[in-house]
Every structure is written in structure tokens, then in C-alpha cells.
Amino acid sequence: MTTTYCLRIKCPDSVGIVAAVSGFLADNHGWITEAKHHSDASTGMFYMRQEVRGDSLPFSLAELRRRFQPIAERFAMEWSIRSSDERQRVVLLVSKQDHCLADLLHRWRGGEYAIDIPCIISNHEDCRQLADWYGVPYEYVPIHRADKDAAFDRIEALYREAGGEVMVLARFMQILPPALCERYFGQIINIHHSFLPSFMGAKPYHQAFDRGVKLIGATCHYVTSDLDAGPIIEQEVVRVNHSHGAAEMVRLGKDVETITLARGLAYHLQDRVVIHENKTVVLT
Amino acid sequence: MTTTYCLRIKCPDSVGIVAAVSGFLADNHGWITEAKHHSDASTGMFYMRQEVRGDSLPFSLAELRRRFQPIAERFAMEWSIRSSDERQRVVLLVSKQDHCLADLLHRWRGGEYAIDIPCIISNHEDCRQLADWYGVPYEYVPIHRADKDAAFDRIEALYREAGGEVMVLARFMQILPPALCERYFGQIINIHHSFLPSFMGAKPYHQAFDRGVKLIGATCHYVTSDLDAGPIIEQEVVRVNHSHGAAEMVRLGKDVETITLARGLAYHLQDRVVIHENKTVVLT
Amino acid sequence: MTTTYCLRIKCPDSVGIVAAVSGFLADNHGWITEAKHHSDASTGMFYMRQEVRGDSLPFSLAELRRRFQPIAERFAMEWSIRSSDERQRVVLLVSKQDHCLADLLHRWRGGEYAIDIPCIISNHEDCRQLADWYGVPYEYVPIHRADKDAAFDRIEALYREAGGEVMVLARFMQILPPALCERYFGQIINIHHSFLPSFMGAKPYHQAFDRGVKLIGATCHYVTSDLDAGPIIEQEVVRVNHSHGAAEMVRLGKDVETITLARGLAYHLQDRVVIHENKTVVLT
Amino acid sequence: MTTTYCLRIKCPDSVGIVAAVSGFLADNHGWITEAKHHSDASTGMFYMRQEVRGDSLPFSLAELRRRFQPIAERFAMEWSIRSSDERQRVVLLVSKQDHCLADLLHRWRGGEYAIDIPCIISNHEDCRQLADWYGVPYEYVPIHRADKDAAFDRIEALYREAGGEVMVLARFMQILPPALCERYFGQIINIHHSFLPSFMGAKPYHQAFDRGVKLIGATCHYVTSDLDAGPIIEQEVVRVNHSHGAAEMVRLGKDVETITLARGLAYHLQDRVVIHENKTVVLT
């Protein structure tokens, strides 16, 4: 596998951004393998993602970043350059239901995600065996109603010790404290088992059953302190009908949750997702 | 085309319903061309729809209804038998946007709906030319803020005079008075331009744009006095992304509204939809 | 879980079949929890599937079968009655790619399939570890070009010894001998990685890439001696575009294969699939 | 509506193309409203589409083309610049079935396609009334088995006289002569009523019914002398089951054909489609 550098940019739109960036890359013989940009008329923002072959450039990643700095400053960019050699550290949180966890671990083992999983954190012991088989440390952190703060302090400490860069709530059935959501905004990805903004909160399949909808869905989104209201990364639906009880919706929904989280997480890991206010630009 | 009779039943579930109905039909040599039933465990209700070839029975439609009466009473059925020869009278209501209207009229002219359309009612003149081409009388009923009651009285009168059996709100951008909704409950079908229960009320595509959803949808439902909260018949979605502004969502959404209303209306006309409380059983 | 009996019927269509079957069940106080039938106008065949609560009947399964026999004979039925207590014995065959296998095992462990998996058979050792974790015996049967017959004899022997009732080719990349296909017709389920009849045979994703299709798919079907031409149970597709190389189609396709096989197998195990000539009726 | 210029490029991939193009645009203060590019690793080709606001440039369209010429030559580009003010002239061909025609005309009248439709050509009189209502000249060109050449000469003459730039076969049930296909390659768009490459040729829904597929589809493609084998622009599918006879597949398929052609044509008219060998790059 060739090393690639992924350059991701967000800045106020103006004439000359693409010219400056692509001129810079061309002057250094950068071989661009994928490029996406988006000018947002409603916000006046510009978004760009470029993948460049590392071996096409005559200098190191550090030097690339150093040399890009003046361009970034000129256009007031929020930006990052990430090498495909740097494996992001992704911590998975799960409660009892293991379908999303099992799917992510299977994809990871098959090479679909080039990440490290330093640990799985759970408020239950149910998924330990699964973690063991994949050789991932399993941290059991019970969450008692009386002392939730201590539990979440422990979770945060584990995440920090693990060098976590992404926290995935793979059907983690606890509400994170607002402070935690804010401290790691843009790093915490949740899968909600409804087609948001329909059926926020608890038991969405039962809500869907009661309303008699003809499609049910799942939503992968960034977590904010505003429950189930963070920026949406990806959504998917599946058809249901009158013969499906809430229990069958739960079962059918599992497959939708699984694929929606898998896709949304991939977009995030590949630096395709840029957050602006409460929405995302997904540069696929 | 052979005449078929469509028998539709709703009753409390119990042993022997299917046996009684199919025994009755078999004793009379009824040739069943399609049959669907559904036992609903959560409500204890039973639903059935049977299509029988008219020429297989040795008596008339009236006699069929008369002879079926004792079975219906035995099981406390709500029921109907409709002949495919009886063309339902469907009144279409529209405001300015004509995509649903044009689609329904095109399908009707092509023979997809075996109905009569005695008139189109609108609070604008915009769609008159379209109605003219299809040879359907166009009733212009302006709706002024100051005197909505008179306008809706006029609409109701037109519907009655036309012998209307179904009222389709094909992008009719006015809220019907509660009394009207109640009087014709189960006859009034609306297309709402969102995936309900998300984005009820006005400007749903703008709401969807603001929320940053990745799929937008449409909902075909029965109208109740509770705005956008009636029993859902059919829903459909289409994928959108960050590059779609609200105006583009409006345009993309048109195709979804069109197909969702076309499908939902077909289910209703074919007596496939049974309402129970605030939900539907759709026997397709 | 209540025991249910599933009655599945195929016979020439005629008046009175439903009446006879439902009359028989009603006379014995059978509580029908799900019922589907289909009259096929083009073939003159009738298909039916009924689920009855076991505890509603006053006699045993064996007695049910005995008493149903005369009705079956009267209408020349092909029929079966299966109890939900009888766990079908499903043998899985796999080569190197493990995504379908992992998915089926995960669903099985989670209770989605009430089956026994007596063994997994493979012509490679790659999936042994996975089988071990789920506690399923793994039979390695290498297939050498020079002596395929012996290998397939061994596979058939293993299937018989295991008491196999269903053989699932979960990405088993070998062509079964015609005699084997014929001997177990209706028992062998394959997942083909294209939207059949497009791209039969080898390397379908590469064929799809070369043709430039905009959707790729997967097909779950019964295996016959006519390669990739057996009765289709289920199909699904996913959107691709010019940016997807063949390798990315392979990756995207995995998710489609997985869900298509999972669904198709469920239909088969629930006795929802009836084969007629080279097509299926799927009573969902 | 602001005038935009759409620049479309195809050339061998190399370092510096984007820099040269975007540098050129930036030097002239060009305000880019949408940009897409694609580097194709398997063919070594580069594709680009840029939309620029006309009023942001200090010179005319002709001058833009003149000044761009040296860049195009430097990179051996196939290229075009089209102004949104130039309405393309689209000729529609139809036989008896009018669903695609009616849909395209409705969209056109609603402003979805900014094109001129100089005429509709048909080998039948069936759709004349529809054309009349939309005020489009209707040219009846009967096609007799004995003298097809004369008929197609007449069609070509009409297309030329009309100044046609795009020819849409909106369910035109005749095979064009190879010479015609070659002369206007890239201008002739067909809607085929199957998910190609499945079911090429005649009566695809009947073929689909016979094969027992669980999804049927439609394909919008460029016409070549190789029947139903030209570059694919867009495809879509819809679910069917055993209860759908061929006639019902025909009816269901109409909606898929309609939307697939509408979408594919829009991509073509917006200069989003680039043909390379027998495939397309669709820059959406």
C-alpha cells in the first residue's frame, strides 16, 4: 500500500483557494489521487479534501505541513493533513447488544478500517468474550444511578490513557454528561436507532410502531450535549409494514444500524466529514 | 376485463373466521383470485381482503352482500364488498404546484386508476389549463383569510354534489377545518412533503435542510383534525447531501411525493387499506 | 416461546382449498397466527403457508399430519408440516472469504436462526478460527483439480453424517458436481455476487466494472446443475459510480451479499419459499 | 437567474491540470460555484467539470474560450464550455407508450430542463394530442418494414432541420440504423426497460418474469450500433415478487423508466456525463 496524505480544509469561500492549493501541490509534483470540494452558497464556506501520493512529494509529512501553513493562513483555513500511515486510535463503547460491535470488529479484522482499537469499554460484561476473541482489551465500567459521575470520569480516563482519537458509541445505552460531549465534540460518534429527527430518546422502535410508519431507520451522528440532536453523518432506512411488531422492528433495525454506523464511521476515519454548525459536509 | 368483487373485513380475531368466509365462497363456487389476511397480535384484530371473480358466483352482487350478512354479524365484522365495475368518484384538490395532479391525471388517462374524477377543486387558477386538457371540470374556490368557513363550505358542497367518495389533497396547501376532517374521516388522503413524524407543518424541506438530514421523504396519510398526524398509508425517501439546498430538496422531493401519493391512493382505491385507531393495515 | 406448526402447501388451484384447510383447522380450534396464500394465474398453481399455535390443537404433531393427509390427497398437494421445535440442521460451506460466514454465525448465536449447525466444511483452513470461537466443528476438505470427485464425495458424506437438511454455500468458490445438485435440489442455497442473470460465472464484480453498471447486486438462489441459473430466492443491489474500481465493488458488494444471503436463508428456514419449475414463490 | 459557464474536460492525467485550470480561473477572478474532478487510475484519464459565474469574469464567453485554448492544448484536452444561456435543442422520439414523454414534457414545462424541444418525432399518431397541448410540433414518420431506410433518412433530416443537439428515445420501439448511431454517438439517449446487461432486446419484462427475478429495473444509456450495449448513464430498480405477472411488471416498470430517463437526461444536459470507451463518468 502506498502512503497517501489527506488534506482537509474548511474556510470562508473566496476566489483563488483551489488555485492556491492545487498550484502548491503541482509545484511540488504532488500526484492527486482523489479530490473533492464544495462551495456552500448558503453559508459562504468552502470545503476541500485532497488525497496525494506521499512518494510523489520531495519532502516529508512534517515539511508538507510546514510549507502549507502560509496558504492556510492566507485563506483563514481550519485544516489538517493526515498520513495513511498514522492509524487512528478508536475506542468502542457498548452496552449489551453486540451487533454493531461485532460488525465493526469483523470489518476491522478484515482490514476495512486501518485503525487501532486500544480498548472496548462497557457498562456490562456481556460483550467481553467477543472482545477477547478479537484480542481487544475489555474495560468493564459499571454505571450506577447513584454515582454516574465517577463512572464517566473513569471512561474519560480510559479514553485518554488509550490515546483515543475517536469514541464510537456502538449501541451504548447511556447518556454522556454534557461536559464530556463538549470536550470531545467531533470525536464522539453515535448510532441512534431511528431516522432522526423522528423518535428521539428512548425506545424509538416502539415509538415507530405506535406511529405506524412504513419505513424505519438509523442515524449516525456526532454527539452533542443536546440529546440525539448533533450533526448527522449518515442515515439509512428499511421498509416495514403492519405485520411487523416492535420486536421485529428491533430485529430488522439491527441490520440498518450496523450498516449506517459502519458507513458513517468510515467517512469520519477517512477525513471526509466536516462539521459546520449543526450539519455536516461529507466529501464522498 | 372480468368483473371482480372485493371483500374487505375487519373484526375481532377468533377461530373460524377464514373457514367461515372461505367456506361460504367455496360453497358458492367462488373463484378467489387474490387473498390476504392479517391477525394482529397486539390489538387482537383480524383483517382480510379477498378478490373473487364475479362470473364464478351464481348470483348478483346484491345477493352476495345479502348472503354474506349473517357471517358478518356472527363475527361482528366491519365489512364491504365492492365490484370492480363501480368506478369510485375521486375529487382532487390542488393549490399551485401541479406535479402530483399531473401525475394522477396521466395515470388515470392511461387506465391505471379505474375511477371517475368529477371535478378538481383549487384555491388558485394555476392548474385550470391542465384540468381542461384532461376534460375534468375545474372549480376555483378562492380561500380568503377572512372567510375561510365559506370557502370550505363551498368545497364540501362541491364534493357532495359530485358524489365524491374519496378526496385527494394533491398538494393542497390549506388546512381543512376539523369538522370536515371528522365528517369524512377515511375518505380524505393527503400527501405531506416530509417523512412524518419528522417535519410536520409548514416548509418541511426547509426544516430538513436546516436539520441536515441525509434522506428526505414524503408521506401519504389520511387526514384527521390533528395536523399531519393521521394514519399513514405509504412513505418513501430519497437520498440528499450537503450540496442540496432547500430549493433542490423541493425539486427532488417532488418525485417522491408523486410516487408516494400514486401508490398510497392505489392501495386505498383497491380497498387494501384498513384503518385501526391511528394506524393502517395495508393488505398488498 | 410457544410452539407453532407451519403448514406449507403447493397444489393445482381449484375452488375450496382454503375452505377445506381453514375449515379443518377451525374444527380443531387451531389458532392461526399467520397465513399467506397465492393463486398463480399463469401456472394454475396454488400456494399456502399457515402458522398455527401448537397448544391450540387438541392433538400431537403426528396426529395433525395424519388427519391432514386426506385433505392433502383430495387436492393433490405437495405439503409439509414442520414444528418450530424441530431445529433444522444446516451445514455451511465456505472457501476463504468469511464475511457471509461470520454474519450467519453471529445471527445464529444471537438467536435469529433457530437451527443447529453440525459443521462447517471448507476447502481452505482460513475460517477455522472463526468456527472454533462459535464452537462449530470445522471440516477441512481440500479440493485438488486432479481429484475433485473424491473431495465432493467427502463433502456429501459429511453432510449426510451430520444429518444435514440445508446446505449453504456461504461464498464457497467451487462448482458442485451436477449429480450432487440434483440429489439435493431445493436444499442447497448459494449466494452469487451479482444481480443475476447479469454476470454469471467467475469474477462478476470485474464484469460489472467492465460494463460500467451503476448498481451492483447479489442473488441468493437454489443451486442446480445449470450454473447460476437456479430458482432465485432474494436479490439486493447497491449504488456504485465511476469512482469505484473493481476492488471497491468487491468491498461494497460484501455487505449486499451478506444481507441477501441472510434474508434468503431466513425465508427458506421459515418454510416461506416454494419452488415451481425454475422460479420461487416467497410467502412473506 | 445568473448566467453560468460550464467547463468540461477530459484528458490524460498528469500533475498540474487542476492548478492550471483553477489558476487560470482565479487569475480572472472566476467565481466557481461547483467543481468536480475524477482521476481514473485504471485508464490514466482525468475528468473535470467546473461551473463559473459568468458575471465574475471580465470578458465574454467567446473570449473565455479563446483564452482557455492554450491550456487545453497543453494538456491535450477534449473540452467544452457551455453557457447556461444557450438552450440545448432536444428532439424526442416516441412510439405508442407515452409515460416517459409525458413526464419529460411536464418537467420541461415546469422549468426543470432549460431546453428547447423543436419537435417530437413518432412512428405512430398516438402521442400527437399530448404534443399539441404542450405546443410542440409533432412529426409523424411511419416506419414500414419494407422501407425503413427512407423513414430513418426522414428522421435524420428532421433532426438536422431542427438543429437537434440531443435525441432522446423516450420509449421509441425501433432499432436505429448503425450509421445513424455512429454519426450521432454521444447525442442519442435511450431508456431501456431492463437492468442491463440483463434482458437485452425485446420484451425484457417478460424475460424478467420468466427468470423469476426479485427486482426489475431500467437503464438510461447512449445508443451505439451494438443494441442495448452502449455506455450506461443511469440505472434504477424496483422490487417485485411472485404475485407480479409480466403485465404488472410492465406497469411498475413505467415509473422506474420515467425517473431513470429523467435523471439520466438531466445529467447529460448539465454536461455531467463524459464518455470514455464504453463507460461513463458522471460528475454529480
Short mmCIF file of C-alpha atoms in Angstrom, two decimals, chain A residues 38 40 42 195-199 208-216 221 228-237 239 241-244 263 278-284, chain B residues 38 40 42 195-199 208-216 221 228-237 239 241-244 263 278-284:
data_model
loop_
_atom_site.label_atom_id
_atom_site.label_comp_id
_atom_site.label_asym_id
_atom_site.label_seq_id
_atom_site.Cartn_x
_atom_site.Cartn_y
_atom_site.Cartn_z
CA HIS A 38 -17.77 22.06 -2.10
CA ASP A 40 -21.68 26.33 0.17
CA SER A 42 -25.95 29.41 1.97
CA PHE A 195 -34.47 8.08 11.41
CA LEU A 196 -33.80 11.34 13.24
CA PRO A 197 -35.32 13.76 13.99
CA SER A 198 -38.19 11.27 14.31
CA PHE A 199 -38.27 9.31 17.53
CA ALA A 208 -42.19 3.96 15.36
CA PHE A 209 -44.53 1.04 15.90
CA ASP A 210 -47.02 3.24 17.74
CA ARG A 211 -46.96 5.86 14.99
CA GLY A 212 -47.41 3.26 12.28
CA VAL A 213 -44.60 4.43 9.99
CA LYS A 214 -43.87 2.43 6.84
CA LEU A 215 -40.09 2.84 6.95
CA ILE A 216 -37.77 2.64 9.96
CA HIS A 221 -24.28 11.39 14.19
CA ASP A 228 -29.87 12.97 19.56
CA ALA A 229 -29.61 16.41 18.00
CA GLY A 230 -25.96 16.51 16.91
CA PRO A 231 -24.71 16.81 13.31
CA ILE A 232 -25.87 13.88 11.18
CA ILE A 233 -23.25 11.93 9.23
CA GLU A 234 -25.32 9.19 7.63
CA GLN A 235 -28.84 7.75 7.62
CA GLU A 236 -30.50 4.69 6.18
CA VAL A 237 -33.99 3.17 6.21
CA ARG A 239 -39.34 -0.88 4.77
CA ASN A 241 -45.45 -2.93 7.39
CA HIS A 242 -48.39 -3.71 9.67
CA SER A 243 -47.18 -7.26 10.23
CA HIS A 244 -44.03 -6.10 12.00
CA ARG A 263 -20.53 3.74 6.73
CA ASN A 278 -25.04 21.62 13.38
CA LYS A 279 -24.61 19.99 9.98
CA THR A 280 -22.01 18.01 8.11
CA VAL A 281 -20.43 18.17 4.71
CA VAL A 282 -19.47 14.62 3.68
CA LEU A 283 -16.97 14.72 0.84
CA THR A 284 -17.52 11.30 -0.78
CA HIS B 38 -53.58 -10.48 8.87
CA ASP B 40 -52.80 -8.59 14.72
CA SER B 42 -51.10 -6.58 19.64
CA PHE B 195 -41.04 11.71 6.19
CA LEU B 196 -43.52 12.01 9.05
CA PRO B 197 -43.40 12.38 12.01
CA SER B 198 -40.33 14.45 11.12
CA PHE B 199 -41.02 17.97 9.94
CA ALA B 208 -34.99 19.14 6.62
CA PHE B 209 -32.30 21.38 5.15
CA ASP B 210 -31.79 23.10 8.49
CA ARG B 211 -31.50 19.80 10.33
CA GLY B 212 -29.03 18.39 7.82
CA VAL B 213 -30.75 15.06 7.22
CA LYS B 214 -29.29 12.70 4.63
CA LEU B 215 -32.62 11.39 3.33
CA ILE B 216 -35.79 13.34 2.63
CA HIS B 221 -51.84 9.62 5.01
CA ASP B 228 -50.11 15.73 9.79
CA ALA B 229 -50.80 13.11 12.44
CA GLY B 230 -53.35 10.88 10.72
CA PRO B 231 -52.92 7.18 9.84
CA ILE B 232 -50.01 6.67 7.43
CA ILE B 233 -50.67 4.71 4.23
CA GLU B 234 -47.32 4.92 2.48
CA GLN B 235 -43.91 6.57 2.77
CA GLU B 236 -40.86 6.87 0.58
CA VAL B 237 -37.47 8.58 0.80
CA ARG B 239 -31.02 10.46 -0.63
CA ASN B 241 -26.42 15.51 0.70
CA HIS B 242 -24.73 18.76 1.69
CA SER B 243 -24.79 20.02 -1.89
CA HIS B 244 -28.57 20.12 -1.96
CA ARG B 263 -49.05 4.32 -4.59
CA ASN B 278 -54.30 5.75 14.23
CA LYS B 279 -52.60 3.16 12.06
CA THR B 280 -53.25 1.30 8.85
CA VAL B 281 -53.10 -2.30 7.74
CA VAL B 282 -52.23 -2.34 4.03
CA LEU B 283 -53.09 -5.72 2.51
CA THR B 284 -50.77 -5.80 -0.51
#
